[in-house]
Tab-separated table of C-alpha atoms and ligand atoms in Angstrom:
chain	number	residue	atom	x	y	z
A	282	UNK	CA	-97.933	54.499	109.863
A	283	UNK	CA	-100.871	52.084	110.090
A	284	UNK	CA	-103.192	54.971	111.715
A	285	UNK	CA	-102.342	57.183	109.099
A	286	UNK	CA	-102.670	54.373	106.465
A	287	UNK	CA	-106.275	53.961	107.938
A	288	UNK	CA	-106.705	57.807	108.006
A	289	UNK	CA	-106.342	58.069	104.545
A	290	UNK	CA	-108.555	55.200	103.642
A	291	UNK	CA	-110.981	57.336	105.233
A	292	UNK	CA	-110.319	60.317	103.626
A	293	UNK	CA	-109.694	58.562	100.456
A	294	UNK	CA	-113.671	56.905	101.334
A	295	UNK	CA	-115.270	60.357	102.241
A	296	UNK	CA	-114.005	61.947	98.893
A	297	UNK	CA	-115.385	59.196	96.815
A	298	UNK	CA	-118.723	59.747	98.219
A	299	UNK	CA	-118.489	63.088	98.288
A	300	UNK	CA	-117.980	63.354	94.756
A	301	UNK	CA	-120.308	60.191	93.801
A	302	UNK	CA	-122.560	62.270	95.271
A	303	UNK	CA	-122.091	65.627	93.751
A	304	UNK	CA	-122.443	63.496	89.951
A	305	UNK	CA	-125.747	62.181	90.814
A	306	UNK	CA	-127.150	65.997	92.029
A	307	UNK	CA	-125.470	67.189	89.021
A	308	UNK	CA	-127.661	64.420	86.705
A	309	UNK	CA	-130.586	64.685	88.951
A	310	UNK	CA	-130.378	68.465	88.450
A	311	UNK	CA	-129.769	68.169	84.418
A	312	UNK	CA	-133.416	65.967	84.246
A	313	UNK	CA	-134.683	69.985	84.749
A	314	UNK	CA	-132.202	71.709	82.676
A	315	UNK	CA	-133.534	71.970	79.890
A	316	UNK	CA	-137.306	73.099	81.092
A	317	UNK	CA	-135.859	75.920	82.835
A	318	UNK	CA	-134.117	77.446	79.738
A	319	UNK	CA	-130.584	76.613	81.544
A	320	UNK	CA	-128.369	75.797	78.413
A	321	UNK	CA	-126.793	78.411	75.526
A	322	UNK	CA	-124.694	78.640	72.664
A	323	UNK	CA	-121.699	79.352	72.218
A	324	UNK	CA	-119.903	79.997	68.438
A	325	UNK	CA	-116.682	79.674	67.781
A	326	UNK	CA	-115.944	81.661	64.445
A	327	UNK	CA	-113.567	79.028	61.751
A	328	UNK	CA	-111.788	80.803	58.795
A	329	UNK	CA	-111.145	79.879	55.414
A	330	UNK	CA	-107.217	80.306	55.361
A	331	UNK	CA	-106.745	81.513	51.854
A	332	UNK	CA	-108.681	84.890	52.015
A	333	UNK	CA	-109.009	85.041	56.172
A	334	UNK	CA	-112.753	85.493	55.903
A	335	UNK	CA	-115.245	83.537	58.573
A	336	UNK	CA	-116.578	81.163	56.848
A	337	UNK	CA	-118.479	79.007	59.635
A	338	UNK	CA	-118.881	78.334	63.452
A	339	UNK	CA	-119.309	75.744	65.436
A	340	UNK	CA	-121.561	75.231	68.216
A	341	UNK	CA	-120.561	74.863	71.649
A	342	UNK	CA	-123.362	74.187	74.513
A	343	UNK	CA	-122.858	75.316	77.791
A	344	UNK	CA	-124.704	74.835	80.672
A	345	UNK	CA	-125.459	77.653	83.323
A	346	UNK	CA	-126.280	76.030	86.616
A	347	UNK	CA	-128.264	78.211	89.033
A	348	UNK	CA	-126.043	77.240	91.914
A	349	UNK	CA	-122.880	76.041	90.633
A	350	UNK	CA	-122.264	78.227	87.226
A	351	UNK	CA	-121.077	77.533	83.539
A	352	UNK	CA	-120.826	73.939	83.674
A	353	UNK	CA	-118.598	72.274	80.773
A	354	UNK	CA	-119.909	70.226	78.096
A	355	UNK	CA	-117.100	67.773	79.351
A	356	UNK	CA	-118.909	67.632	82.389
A	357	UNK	CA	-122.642	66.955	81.518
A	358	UNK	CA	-122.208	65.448	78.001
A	359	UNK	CA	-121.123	62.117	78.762
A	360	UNK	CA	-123.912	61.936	81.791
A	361	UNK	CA	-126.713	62.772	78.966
A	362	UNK	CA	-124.798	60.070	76.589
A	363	UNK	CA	-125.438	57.486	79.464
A	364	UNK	CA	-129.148	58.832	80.589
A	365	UNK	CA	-130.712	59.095	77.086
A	366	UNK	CA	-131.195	63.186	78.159
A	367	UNK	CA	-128.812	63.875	74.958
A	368	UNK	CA	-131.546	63.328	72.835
A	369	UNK	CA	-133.763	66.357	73.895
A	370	UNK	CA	-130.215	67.995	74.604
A	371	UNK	CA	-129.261	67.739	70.911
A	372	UNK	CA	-132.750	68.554	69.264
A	373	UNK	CA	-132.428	71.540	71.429
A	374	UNK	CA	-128.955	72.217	70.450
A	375	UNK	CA	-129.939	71.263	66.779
A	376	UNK	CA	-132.885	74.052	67.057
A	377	UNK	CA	-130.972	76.858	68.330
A	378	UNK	CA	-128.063	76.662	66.078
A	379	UNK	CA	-130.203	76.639	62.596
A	380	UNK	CA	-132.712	79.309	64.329
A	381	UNK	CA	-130.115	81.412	65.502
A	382	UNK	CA	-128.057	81.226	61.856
A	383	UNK	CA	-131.437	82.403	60.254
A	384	UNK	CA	-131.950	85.408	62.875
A	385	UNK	CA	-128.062	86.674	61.235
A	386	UNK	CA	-129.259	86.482	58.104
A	387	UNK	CA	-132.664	88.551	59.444
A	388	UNK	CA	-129.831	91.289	60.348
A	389	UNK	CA	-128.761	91.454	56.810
A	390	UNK	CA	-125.958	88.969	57.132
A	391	UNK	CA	-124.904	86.697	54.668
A	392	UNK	CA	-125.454	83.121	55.177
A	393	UNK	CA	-122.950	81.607	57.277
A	394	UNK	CA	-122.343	77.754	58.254
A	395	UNK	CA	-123.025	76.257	61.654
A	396	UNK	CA	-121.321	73.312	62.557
A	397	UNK	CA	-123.281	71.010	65.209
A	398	UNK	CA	-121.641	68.187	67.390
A	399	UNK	CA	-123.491	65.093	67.189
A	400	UNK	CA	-123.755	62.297	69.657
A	401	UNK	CA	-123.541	58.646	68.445
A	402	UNK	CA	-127.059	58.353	70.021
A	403	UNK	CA	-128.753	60.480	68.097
A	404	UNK	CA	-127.075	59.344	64.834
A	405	UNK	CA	-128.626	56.124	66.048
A	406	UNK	CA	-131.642	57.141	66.763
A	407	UNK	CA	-134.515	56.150	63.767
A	408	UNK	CA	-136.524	59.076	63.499
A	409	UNK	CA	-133.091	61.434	62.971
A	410	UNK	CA	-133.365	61.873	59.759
A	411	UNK	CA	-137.591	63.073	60.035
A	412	UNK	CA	-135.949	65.575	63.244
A	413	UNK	CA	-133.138	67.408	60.577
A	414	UNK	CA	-135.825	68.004	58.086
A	415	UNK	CA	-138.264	69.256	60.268
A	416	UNK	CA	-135.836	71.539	62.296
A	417	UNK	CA	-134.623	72.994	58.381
A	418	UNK	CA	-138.399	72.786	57.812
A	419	UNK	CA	-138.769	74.960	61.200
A	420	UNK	CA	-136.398	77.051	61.197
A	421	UNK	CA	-135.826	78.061	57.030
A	422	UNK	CA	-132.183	77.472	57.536
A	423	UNK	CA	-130.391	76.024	53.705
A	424	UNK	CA	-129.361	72.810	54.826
A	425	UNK	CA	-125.523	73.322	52.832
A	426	UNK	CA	-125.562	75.936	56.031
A	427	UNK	CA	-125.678	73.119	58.354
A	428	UNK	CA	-122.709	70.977	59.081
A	429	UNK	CA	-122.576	67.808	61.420
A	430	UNK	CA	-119.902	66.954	63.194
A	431	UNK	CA	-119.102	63.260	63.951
A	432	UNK	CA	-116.302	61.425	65.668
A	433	UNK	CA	-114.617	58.190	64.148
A	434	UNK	CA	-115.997	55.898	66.821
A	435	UNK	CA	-119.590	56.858	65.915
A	436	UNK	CA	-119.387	55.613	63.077
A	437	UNK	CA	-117.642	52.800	63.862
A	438	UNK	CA	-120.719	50.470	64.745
A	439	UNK	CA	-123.699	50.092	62.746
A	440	UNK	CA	-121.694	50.858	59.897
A	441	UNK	CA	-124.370	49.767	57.400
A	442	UNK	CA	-127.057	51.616	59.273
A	443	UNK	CA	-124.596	54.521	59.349
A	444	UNK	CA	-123.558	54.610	55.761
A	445	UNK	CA	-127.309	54.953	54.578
A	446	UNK	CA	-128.394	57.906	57.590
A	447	UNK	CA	-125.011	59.677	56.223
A	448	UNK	CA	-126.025	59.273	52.590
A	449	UNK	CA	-129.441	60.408	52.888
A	450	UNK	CA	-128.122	63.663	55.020
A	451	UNK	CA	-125.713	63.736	51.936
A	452	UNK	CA	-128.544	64.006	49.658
A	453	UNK	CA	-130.486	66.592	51.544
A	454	UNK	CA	-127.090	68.600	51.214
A	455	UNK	CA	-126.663	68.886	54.730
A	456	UNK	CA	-122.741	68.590	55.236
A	457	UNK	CA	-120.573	65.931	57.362
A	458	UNK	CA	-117.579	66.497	59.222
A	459	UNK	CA	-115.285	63.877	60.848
A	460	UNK	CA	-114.130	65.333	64.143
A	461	UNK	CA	-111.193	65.044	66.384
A	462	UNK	CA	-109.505	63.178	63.083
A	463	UNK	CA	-106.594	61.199	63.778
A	464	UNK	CA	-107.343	60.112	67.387
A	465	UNK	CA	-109.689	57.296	66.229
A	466	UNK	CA	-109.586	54.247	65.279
A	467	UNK	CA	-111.663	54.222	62.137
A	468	UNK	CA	-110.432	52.025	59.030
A	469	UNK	CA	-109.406	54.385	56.350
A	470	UNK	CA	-111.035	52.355	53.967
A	471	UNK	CA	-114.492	54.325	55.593
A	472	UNK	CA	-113.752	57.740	54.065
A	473	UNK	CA	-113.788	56.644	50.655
A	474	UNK	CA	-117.641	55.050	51.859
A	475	UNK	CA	-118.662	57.408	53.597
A	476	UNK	CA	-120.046	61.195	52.075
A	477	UNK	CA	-117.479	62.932	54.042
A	478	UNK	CA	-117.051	67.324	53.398
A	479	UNK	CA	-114.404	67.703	55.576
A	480	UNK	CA	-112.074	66.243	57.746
A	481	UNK	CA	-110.768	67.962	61.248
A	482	UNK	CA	-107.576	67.973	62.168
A	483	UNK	CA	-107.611	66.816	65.862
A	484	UNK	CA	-105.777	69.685	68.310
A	485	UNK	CA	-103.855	67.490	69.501
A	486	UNK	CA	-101.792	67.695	66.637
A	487	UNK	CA	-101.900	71.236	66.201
A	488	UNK	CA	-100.542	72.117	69.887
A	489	UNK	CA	-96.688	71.098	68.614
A	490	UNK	CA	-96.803	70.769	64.346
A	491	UNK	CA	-94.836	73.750	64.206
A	492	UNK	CA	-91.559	71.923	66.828
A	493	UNK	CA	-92.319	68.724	66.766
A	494	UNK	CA	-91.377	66.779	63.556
A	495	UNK	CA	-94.236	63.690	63.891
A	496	UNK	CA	-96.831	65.700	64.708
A	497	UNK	CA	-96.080	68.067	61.583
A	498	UNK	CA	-95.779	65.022	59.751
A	499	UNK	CA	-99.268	63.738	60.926
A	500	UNK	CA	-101.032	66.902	59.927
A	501	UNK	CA	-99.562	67.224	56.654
A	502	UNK	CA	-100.665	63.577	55.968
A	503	UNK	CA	-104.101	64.082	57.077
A	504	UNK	CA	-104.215	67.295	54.431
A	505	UNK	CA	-102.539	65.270	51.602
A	506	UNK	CA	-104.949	62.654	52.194
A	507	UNK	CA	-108.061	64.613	52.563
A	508	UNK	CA	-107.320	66.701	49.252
A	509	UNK	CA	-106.804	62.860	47.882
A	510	UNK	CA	-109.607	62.005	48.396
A	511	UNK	CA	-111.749	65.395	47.488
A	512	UNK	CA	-111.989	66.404	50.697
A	513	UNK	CA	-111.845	69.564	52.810
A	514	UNK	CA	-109.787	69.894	55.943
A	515	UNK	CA	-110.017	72.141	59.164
A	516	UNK	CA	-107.736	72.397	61.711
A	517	UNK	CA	-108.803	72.779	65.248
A	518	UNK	CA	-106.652	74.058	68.409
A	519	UNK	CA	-104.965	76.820	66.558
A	520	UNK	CA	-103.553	78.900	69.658
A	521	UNK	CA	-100.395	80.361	68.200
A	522	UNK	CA	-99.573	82.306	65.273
A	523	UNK	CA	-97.090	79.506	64.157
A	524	UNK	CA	-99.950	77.326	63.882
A	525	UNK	CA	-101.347	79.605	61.154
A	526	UNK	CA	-98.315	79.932	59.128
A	527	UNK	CA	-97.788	76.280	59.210
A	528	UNK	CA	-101.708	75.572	57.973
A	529	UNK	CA	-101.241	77.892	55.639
A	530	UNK	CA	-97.447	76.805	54.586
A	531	UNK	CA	-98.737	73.406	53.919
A	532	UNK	CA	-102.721	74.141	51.922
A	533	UNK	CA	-104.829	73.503	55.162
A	534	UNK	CA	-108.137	74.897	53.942
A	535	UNK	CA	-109.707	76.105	56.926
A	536	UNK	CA	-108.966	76.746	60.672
A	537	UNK	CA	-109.938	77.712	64.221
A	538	UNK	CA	-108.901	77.798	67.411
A	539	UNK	CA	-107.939	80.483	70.150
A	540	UNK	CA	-105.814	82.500	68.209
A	541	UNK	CA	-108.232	83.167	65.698
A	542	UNK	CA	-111.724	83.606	67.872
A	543	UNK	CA	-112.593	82.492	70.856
A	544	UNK	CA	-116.280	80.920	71.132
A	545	UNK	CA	-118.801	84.033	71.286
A	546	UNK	CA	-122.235	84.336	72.888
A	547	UNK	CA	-124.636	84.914	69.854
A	548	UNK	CA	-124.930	88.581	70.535
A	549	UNK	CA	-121.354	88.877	70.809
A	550	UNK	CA	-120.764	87.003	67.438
A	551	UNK	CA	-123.701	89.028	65.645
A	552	UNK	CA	-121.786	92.363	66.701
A	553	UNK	CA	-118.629	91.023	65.478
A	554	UNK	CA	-119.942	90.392	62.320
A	555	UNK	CA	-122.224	93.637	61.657
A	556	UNK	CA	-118.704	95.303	62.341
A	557	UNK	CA	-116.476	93.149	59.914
A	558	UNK	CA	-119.237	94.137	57.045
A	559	UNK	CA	-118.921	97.596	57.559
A	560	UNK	CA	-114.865	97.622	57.101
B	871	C2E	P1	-114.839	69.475	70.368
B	871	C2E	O1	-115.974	69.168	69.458
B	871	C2E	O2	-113.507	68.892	70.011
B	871	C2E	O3	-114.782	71.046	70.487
B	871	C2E	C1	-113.590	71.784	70.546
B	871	C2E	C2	-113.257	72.180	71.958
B	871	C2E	O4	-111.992	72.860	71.960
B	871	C2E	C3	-114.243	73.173	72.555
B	871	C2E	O5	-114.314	72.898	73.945
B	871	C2E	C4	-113.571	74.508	72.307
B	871	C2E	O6	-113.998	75.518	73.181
B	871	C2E	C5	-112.122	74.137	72.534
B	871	C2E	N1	-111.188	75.008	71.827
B	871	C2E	C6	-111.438	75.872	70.824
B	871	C2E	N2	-110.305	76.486	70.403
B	871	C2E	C7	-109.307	76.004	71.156
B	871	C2E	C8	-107.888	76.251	71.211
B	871	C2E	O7	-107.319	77.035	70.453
B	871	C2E	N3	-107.182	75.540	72.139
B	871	C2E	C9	-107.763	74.643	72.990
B	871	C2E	N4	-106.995	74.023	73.853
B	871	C2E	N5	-109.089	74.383	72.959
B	871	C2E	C10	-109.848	75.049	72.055
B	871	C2E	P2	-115.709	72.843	74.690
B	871	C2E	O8	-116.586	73.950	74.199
B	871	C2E	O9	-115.395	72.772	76.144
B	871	C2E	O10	-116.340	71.491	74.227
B	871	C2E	C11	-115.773	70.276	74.615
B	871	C2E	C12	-116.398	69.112	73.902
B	871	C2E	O11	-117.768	68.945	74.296
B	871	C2E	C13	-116.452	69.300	72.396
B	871	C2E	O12	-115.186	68.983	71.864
B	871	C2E	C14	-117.543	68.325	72.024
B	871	C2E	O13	-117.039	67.020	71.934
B	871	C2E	C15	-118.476	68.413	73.220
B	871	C2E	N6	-119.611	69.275	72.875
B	871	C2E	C16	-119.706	70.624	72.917
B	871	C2E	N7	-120.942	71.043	72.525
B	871	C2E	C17	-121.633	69.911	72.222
B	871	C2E	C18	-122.962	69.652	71.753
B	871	C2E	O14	-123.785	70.572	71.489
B	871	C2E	N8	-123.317	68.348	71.570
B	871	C2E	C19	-122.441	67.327	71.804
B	871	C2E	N9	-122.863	66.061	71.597
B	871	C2E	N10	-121.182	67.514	72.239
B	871	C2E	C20	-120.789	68.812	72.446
B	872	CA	CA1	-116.477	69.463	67.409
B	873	CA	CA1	-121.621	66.199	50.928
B	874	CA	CA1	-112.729	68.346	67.989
């Protein structure tokens, strides 16, 4: 018992620095992601429940590794939170997603929204507002086509700071999003300060509102108090057609999720658009 006891220490020793060292090739390899044209888009199509049109999109990144593939965003994100790389990351990401919106439009597509995740970092950072109007500037994009997305613990800090960089993307009609809502721990006292659009309904509540009585509950709250409070609200996760009948039973405004689109490469989602014009 004691050998194997000391076995597994071992093992338990050689796996930690196996993997301790797989993270820092992985961050020492993300340093040159960017110069060698190694991330993409992908857009995941939302719909605006009363008529079942598309309505937006949000942007995923992805990250195609030479060696090791598609790397998730779950994966490199948080690495580029701690490093400081999310900041060229999210210009980047920022870029694409307004430049790539105009090039559907080029193809004789209507405008459609793009919704961008943000990083508390970059909301932080003090030139932000200067890099939004000089990627609209760049790019031609209307800024009521561009949506950010935040989470409830960015804007939990700073709140001051925050208020004022939300206001001012308010006033260039650029529209705000609180993401993953629910999960959080933001004082609802904030949405009524904050120049919210829409709120999203964290999946986590979708997976089980149409069995499971609380988590119903929770997402018709989260609708009742978002239409309160002149608000939109998306739900996110939908994987199952109950899902949909349930948004729609109870006056969710907007939704997406698996069952509805998956997230498309652009040329994938231009194609699937040219084709839903022509029917
Ligand atoms: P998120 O913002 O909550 O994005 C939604 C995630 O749920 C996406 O995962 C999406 O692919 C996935 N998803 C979509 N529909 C369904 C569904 O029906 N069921 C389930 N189970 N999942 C669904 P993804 O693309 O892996 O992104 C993970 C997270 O990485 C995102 O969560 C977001 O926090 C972050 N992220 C992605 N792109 C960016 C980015 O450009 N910048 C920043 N800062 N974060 C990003
Ligand atoms: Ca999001
Ligand atoms: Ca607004
Ligand atoms: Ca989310």
């Amino acid at each position: 018992a004691k050998s194997s006891g000391r076995n597994n220490f071992q093992f338990y020793e050689k796996e930690m620095n196996a993997r301790t060292g797989q993270r820092l090739a992985l961050e020492h390899d993300l340093w040159g992601a960017l110069e060698n044209d190694e991330f993409h888009l992908l857009y995941q199509p939302q719909i605006e429940l009363a008529s079942g049109r598309i309505i937006g999109v949000e942007a995923l990144i992805r990250w195609g590794h030479p060696r090791r593939g598609l790397i998730s965003p779950l994966d490199f994100i948080p690495m580029a939170e701690h490093n400081g790389l999310i900041i060229p990351i999210g210009n980047w990401v920022l870029q694409t997603a307004c430049r790539q919106m105009c090039e559907l439009l080029a193809s004789g597509l209507p405008p459609l929204r793009v919704a961008v995740n943000l990083s508390a970092r970059q909301l932080g950072e003090k030139d932000f507002i200067s890099v939004i109007r000089r990627t609209l500037d760049a790019t031609g994009i209307d800024p009521n086509c561009l949506e950010l997305e935040l989470t409830e613990s960015m804007v939990m800090h700073n709140v001051e700071d925050i208020i004022g960089v939300l206001k001012a993307l308010n006033a260039m009609k650029i529209q705000l999003s609180l993401d993953d809502f629910g999960t959080g721990f933001s004082s609802l006292a904030y949405l009524k300060r904050f120049p919210i659009d829409r709120l999203k309904i964290d999946q986590s509540f979708i997976f089980n509102c149409d069995s499971d009585p609380d988590d119903a509950v929770i997402s018709q709250t989260i609708i009742a108090l978002a239409h309160n409070l002149k608000i939109k609200v998306i739900a996110e996760g939908v994987e199952r057609p109950e899902h949909l009948a349930f948004l729609k039973q109870n006056g969710c405004d907007e939704a997406q999720g698996y069952f509805i689109g998956q997230p498309l490469a652009f040329d994938e989602l231009r194609s699937m658009l040219l084709a839903g014009q022509e029917a």
